[in-house]
Coordinates of C-alpha atoms in Angstrom, one line a residue:
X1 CA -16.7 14.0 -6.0
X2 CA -17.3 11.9 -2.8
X3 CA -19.1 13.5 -0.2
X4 CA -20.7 16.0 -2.5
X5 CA -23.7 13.7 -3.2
X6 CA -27.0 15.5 -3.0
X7 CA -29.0 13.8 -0.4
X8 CA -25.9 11.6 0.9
X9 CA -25.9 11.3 5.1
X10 CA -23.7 13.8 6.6
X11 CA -22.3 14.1 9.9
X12 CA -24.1 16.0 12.3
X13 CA -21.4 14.7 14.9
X14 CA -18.0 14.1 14.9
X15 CA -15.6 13.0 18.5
X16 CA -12.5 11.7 18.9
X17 CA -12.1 9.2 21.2
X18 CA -8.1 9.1 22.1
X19 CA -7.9 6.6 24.8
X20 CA -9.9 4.1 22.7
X21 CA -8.8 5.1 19.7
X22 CA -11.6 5.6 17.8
X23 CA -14.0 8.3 15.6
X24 CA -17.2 8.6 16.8
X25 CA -19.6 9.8 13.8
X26 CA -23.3 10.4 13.9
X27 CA -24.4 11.0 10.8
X28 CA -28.3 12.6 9.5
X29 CA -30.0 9.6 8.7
X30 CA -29.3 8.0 12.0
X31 CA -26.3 6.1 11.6
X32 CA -23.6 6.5 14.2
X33 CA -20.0 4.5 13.7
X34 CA -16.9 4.4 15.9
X35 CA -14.1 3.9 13.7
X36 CA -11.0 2.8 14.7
X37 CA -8.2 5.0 13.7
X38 CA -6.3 1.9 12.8
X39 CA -9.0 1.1 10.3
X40 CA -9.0 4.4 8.9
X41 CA -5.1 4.7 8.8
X42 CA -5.0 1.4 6.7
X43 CA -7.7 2.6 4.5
X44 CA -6.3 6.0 4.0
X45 CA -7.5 7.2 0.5
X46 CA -3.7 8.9 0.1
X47 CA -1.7 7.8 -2.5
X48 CA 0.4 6.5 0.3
X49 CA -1.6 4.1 1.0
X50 CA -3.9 3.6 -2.5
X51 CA -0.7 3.4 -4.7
X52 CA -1.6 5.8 -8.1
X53 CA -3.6 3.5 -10.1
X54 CA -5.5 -0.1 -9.7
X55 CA -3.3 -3.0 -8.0
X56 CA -0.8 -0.4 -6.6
X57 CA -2.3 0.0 -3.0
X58 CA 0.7 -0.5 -0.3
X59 CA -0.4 -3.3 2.8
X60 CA -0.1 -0.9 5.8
X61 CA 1.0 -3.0 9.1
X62 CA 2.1 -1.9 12.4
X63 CA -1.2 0.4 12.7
X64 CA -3.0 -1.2 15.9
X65 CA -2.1 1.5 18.2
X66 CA -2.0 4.8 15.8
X67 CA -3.4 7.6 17.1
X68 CA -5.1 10.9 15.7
X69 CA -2.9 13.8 16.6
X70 CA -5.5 16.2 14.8
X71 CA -8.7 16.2 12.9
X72 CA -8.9 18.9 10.4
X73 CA -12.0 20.1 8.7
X74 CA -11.8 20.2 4.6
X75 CA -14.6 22.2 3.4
X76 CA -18.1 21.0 3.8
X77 CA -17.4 17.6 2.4
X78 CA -14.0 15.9 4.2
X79 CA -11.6 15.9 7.2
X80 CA -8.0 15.4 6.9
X81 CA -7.0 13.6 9.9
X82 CA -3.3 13.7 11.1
X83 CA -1.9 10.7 12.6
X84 CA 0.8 10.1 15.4
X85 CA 2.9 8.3 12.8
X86 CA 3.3 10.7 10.6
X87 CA 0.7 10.1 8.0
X88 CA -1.4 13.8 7.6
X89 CA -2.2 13.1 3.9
X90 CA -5.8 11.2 3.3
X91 CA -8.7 13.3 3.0
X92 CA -11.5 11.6 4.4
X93 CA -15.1 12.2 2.8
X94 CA -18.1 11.8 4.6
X95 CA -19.1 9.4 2.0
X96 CA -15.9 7.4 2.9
X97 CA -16.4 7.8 6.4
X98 CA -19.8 6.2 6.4
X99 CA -18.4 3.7 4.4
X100 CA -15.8 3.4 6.4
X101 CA -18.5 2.7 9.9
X102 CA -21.2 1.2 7.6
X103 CA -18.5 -1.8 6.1
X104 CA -16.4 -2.2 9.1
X105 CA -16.8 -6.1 9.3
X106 CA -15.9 -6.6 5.6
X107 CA -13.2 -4.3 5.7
X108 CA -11.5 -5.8 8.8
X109 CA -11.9 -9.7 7.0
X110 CA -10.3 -8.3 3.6
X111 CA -7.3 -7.0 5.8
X112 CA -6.8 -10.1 7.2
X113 CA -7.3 -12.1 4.1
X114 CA -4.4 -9.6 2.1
X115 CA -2.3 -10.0 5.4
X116 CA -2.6 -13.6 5.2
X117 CA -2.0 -13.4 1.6
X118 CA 1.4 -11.2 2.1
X119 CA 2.2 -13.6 4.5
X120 CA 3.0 -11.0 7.3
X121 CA 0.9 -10.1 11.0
X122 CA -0.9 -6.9 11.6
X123 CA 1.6 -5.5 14.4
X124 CA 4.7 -5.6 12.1
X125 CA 6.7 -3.1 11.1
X126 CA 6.2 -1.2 7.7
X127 CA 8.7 -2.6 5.1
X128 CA 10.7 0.0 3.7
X129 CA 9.6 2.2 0.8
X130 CA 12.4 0.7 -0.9
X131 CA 13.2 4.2 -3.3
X132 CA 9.5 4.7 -4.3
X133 CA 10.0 8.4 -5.9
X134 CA 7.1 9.6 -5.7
X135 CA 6.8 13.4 -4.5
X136 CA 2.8 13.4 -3.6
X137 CA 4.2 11.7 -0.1

């Protein structure tokens, strides 16, 4: 399971920064990242987000200025952050988290190329679920 990996950094701090909007981790082999909650909320590993299998992962838009209502600690391994939109369902390993701050470049370019693709801008709206079914969210 992610962030269970034996010798794998781990945080040693963790702030939120709500006016910026960003997660400030310092992790044990040095590394410190600022997320953006925006990346993290467009990344979320819920099924939300992810889809439930390969080629069903949902473009999030209208994220630029979510904010983290709450940052709850899962375990040794994860927090589950809550949103200000709603979304309280992604449990973020510290394996995705350094991911997340390590890979922030390539992550943001990869957005913008499956925006581009989708033919639709960063600040709008989510499309409607359209009857998805699914009870996980």
């Amino acid at each position: 399971m992610a962030g269970l990996q034996a010798g794998a950094p781990t945080p040693r701090s963790i702030t939120v920064h709500g006016a910026s909007r960003v997660l400030e981790v310092g992790f044990s082999d040095g590394a410190s990242f600022r997320i953006p909650f925006e990346l993290m909320r467009i990344y979320s590993p819920s099924a939300e987000v992810q889809g439930h299998g390969p080629g069903q992962e949902i473009l999030q838009t209208g994220k630029r200025e979510v904010g983290l209502v709450e940052l709850e600690p899962v375990g040794n391994y994860a927090v589950k952050p809550v949103f200000s939109d709603g979304h309280d369902t992604g449990i973020f390993s510290w394996d995705l988290l350094y991911e997340l701050g390590a890979k922030q470049e390539q992550l943001w370019a990869d957005y913008q190329v499956r925006l581009a693709a989708a033919g639709v801008d960063r600040d709008a709206p989510m499309a409607d679920k359209g009857g998805h079914a699914c009870g996980s969210h």
